[in-house]
Amino acid sequence: MSVRQMKLSEMQQMITEIYGERDKRRGVNRTFIHLVEEVGELARALRGGDSSEMSRELADTLAWLLSVSSLLGIDLETAFMSRYSNTCPKCKSNPCICPPV
Ligand SMILES: [Zn+2]
């Protein structure tokens, strides 16, 4: 199976093309609720242990996260890379040396 590789910012643009208008009509708060529901579905998939189901729920979770990001006018790749630029944002080490949580 050949799957096209994309940068996260390209994925965000693609999701905005597909769902942007619907997301705008729904608004940030209700779109965020969908993201949280999707995380719940991911939790069930993790408990269930089915790898293809986990893959699907991870992808859906990212899609909703990208929708929320777009509605907030935030490019998630830029946000991620400015926070996680090759080190842990708390201890500034790679690998992280923070105390276990
Ligand atoms: Zn750390």
CSV table of C-alpha atoms and ligand atoms in Angstrom, one decimal:
chain,number,residue,atom,x,y,z
A,1,MET,CA,0.0,0.0,0.0
A,2,SER,CA,1.3,3.4,-1.0
A,3,VAL,CA,0.3,6.3,1.1
A,4,ARG,CA,1.3,9.9,0.2
A,5,GLN,CA,3.5,11.5,2.9
A,6,MET,CA,2.5,14.9,4.1
A,7,LYS,CA,3.8,17.5,6.5
A,8,LEU,CA,1.5,18.2,9.4
A,9,SER,CA,0.8,21.7,8.0
A,10,GLU,CA,-0.3,20.1,4.7
A,11,MET,CA,-2.5,17.7,6.6
A,12,GLN,CA,-4.1,20.7,8.4
A,13,GLN,CA,-4.7,22.4,5.1
A,14,MET,CA,-6.3,19.3,3.7
A,15,ILE,CA,-8.6,18.9,6.7
A,16,THR,CA,-9.5,22.6,6.3
A,17,GLU,CA,-10.4,22.0,2.7
A,18,ILE,CA,-12.6,19.0,3.5
A,19,TYR,CA,-14.2,20.2,6.7
A,20,GLY,CA,-13.4,23.9,7.2
A,21,GLU,CA,-16.8,25.3,6.3
A,22,ARG,CA,-18.7,22.7,8.4
A,23,ASP,CA,-16.2,23.4,11.3
A,24,LYS,CA,-16.8,27.1,11.1
A,25,ARG,CA,-20.6,26.7,11.2
A,26,ARG,CA,-20.2,24.3,14.2
A,27,GLY,CA,-17.8,26.7,16.0
A,28,VAL,CA,-14.8,26.1,18.3
A,29,ASN,CA,-16.7,24.9,21.4
A,30,ARG,CA,-18.7,22.2,19.7
A,31,THR,CA,-15.8,21.1,17.5
A,32,PHE,CA,-13.7,20.7,20.6
A,33,ILE,CA,-16.4,18.5,22.1
A,34,HIS,CA,-16.1,16.3,19.1
A,35,LEU,CA,-12.4,16.1,19.7
A,36,VAL,CA,-13.0,15.0,23.3
A,37,GLU,CA,-15.5,12.4,22.2
A,38,GLU,CA,-13.0,11.1,19.7
A,39,VAL,CA,-10.4,10.7,22.5
A,40,GLY,CA,-13.0,8.6,24.3
A,41,GLU,CA,-13.3,6.4,21.2
A,42,LEU,CA,-9.5,6.1,21.1
A,43,ALA,CA,-9.5,5.0,24.8
A,44,ARG,CA,-12.1,2.3,23.9
A,45,ALA,CA,-9.9,1.2,21.0
A,46,LEU,CA,-6.9,1.0,23.2
A,47,ARG,CA,-8.8,-1.2,25.6
A,48,GLY,CA,-10.1,-3.3,22.8
A,49,GLY,CA,-6.6,-4.0,21.5
A,50,ASP,CA,-7.5,-4.1,17.8
A,51,SER,CA,-4.7,-2.5,15.9
A,52,SER,CA,-6.7,-1.3,12.9
A,53,GLU,CA,-9.3,0.2,15.2
A,54,MET,CA,-6.5,2.0,17.1
A,55,SER,CA,-5.1,3.4,13.9
A,56,ARG,CA,-8.5,4.7,12.8
A,57,GLU,CA,-9.2,6.4,16.1
A,58,LEU,CA,-5.7,7.9,16.2
A,59,ALA,CA,-6.3,9.3,12.7
A,60,ASP,CA,-9.8,10.6,13.7
A,61,THR,CA,-8.4,12.2,16.8
A,62,LEU,CA,-5.7,14.0,14.8
A,63,ALA,CA,-8.3,15.2,12.3
A,64,TRP,CA,-10.4,16.8,15.0
A,65,LEU,CA,-7.4,18.3,16.7
A,66,LEU,CA,-6.4,19.8,13.3
A,67,SER,CA,-9.9,21.2,12.9
A,68,VAL,CA,-9.8,22.8,16.4
A,69,SER,CA,-6.4,24.3,15.5
A,70,SER,CA,-7.6,25.8,12.3
A,71,LEU,CA,-10.7,27.3,13.9
A,72,LEU,CA,-8.3,29.0,16.4
A,73,GLY,CA,-6.1,30.2,13.5
A,74,ILE,CA,-3.2,28.2,14.8
A,75,ASP,CA,-0.9,26.2,12.6
A,76,LEU,CA,-0.3,23.1,14.6
A,77,GLU,CA,3.0,22.2,13.0
A,78,THR,CA,4.4,25.7,13.9
A,79,ALA,CA,3.0,25.5,17.4
A,80,PHE,CA,4.4,22.0,17.9
A,81,MET,CA,7.8,22.7,16.6
A,82,SER,CA,8.1,26.0,18.6
A,83,ARG,CA,7.3,24.0,21.8
A,84,TYR,CA,9.1,20.7,21.0
A,85,SER,CA,12.2,21.8,19.1
A,86,ASN,CA,14.1,18.6,19.6
A,87,THR,CA,14.1,18.8,23.4
A,88,CYS,CA,11.6,18.4,26.3
A,89,PRO,CA,10.1,21.9,26.9
A,90,LYS,CA,10.4,21.5,30.7
A,91,CYS,CA,13.9,20.1,31.3
A,92,LYS,CA,15.4,21.1,27.8
A,93,SER,CA,16.9,17.6,27.5
A,94,ASN,CA,16.7,14.9,24.9
A,95,PRO,CA,15.8,12.3,26.1
A,96,CYS,CA,13.7,13.9,28.8
A,97,ILE,CA,15.1,13.7,32.3
A,98,CYS,CA,12.1,15.1,34.2
A,99,PRO,CA,11.0,13.1,37.2
A,100,PRO,CA,8.4,10.4,36.3
A,101,VAL,CA,4.8,11.5,36.5
B,1,ZN,ZN,11.7,16.7,30.5
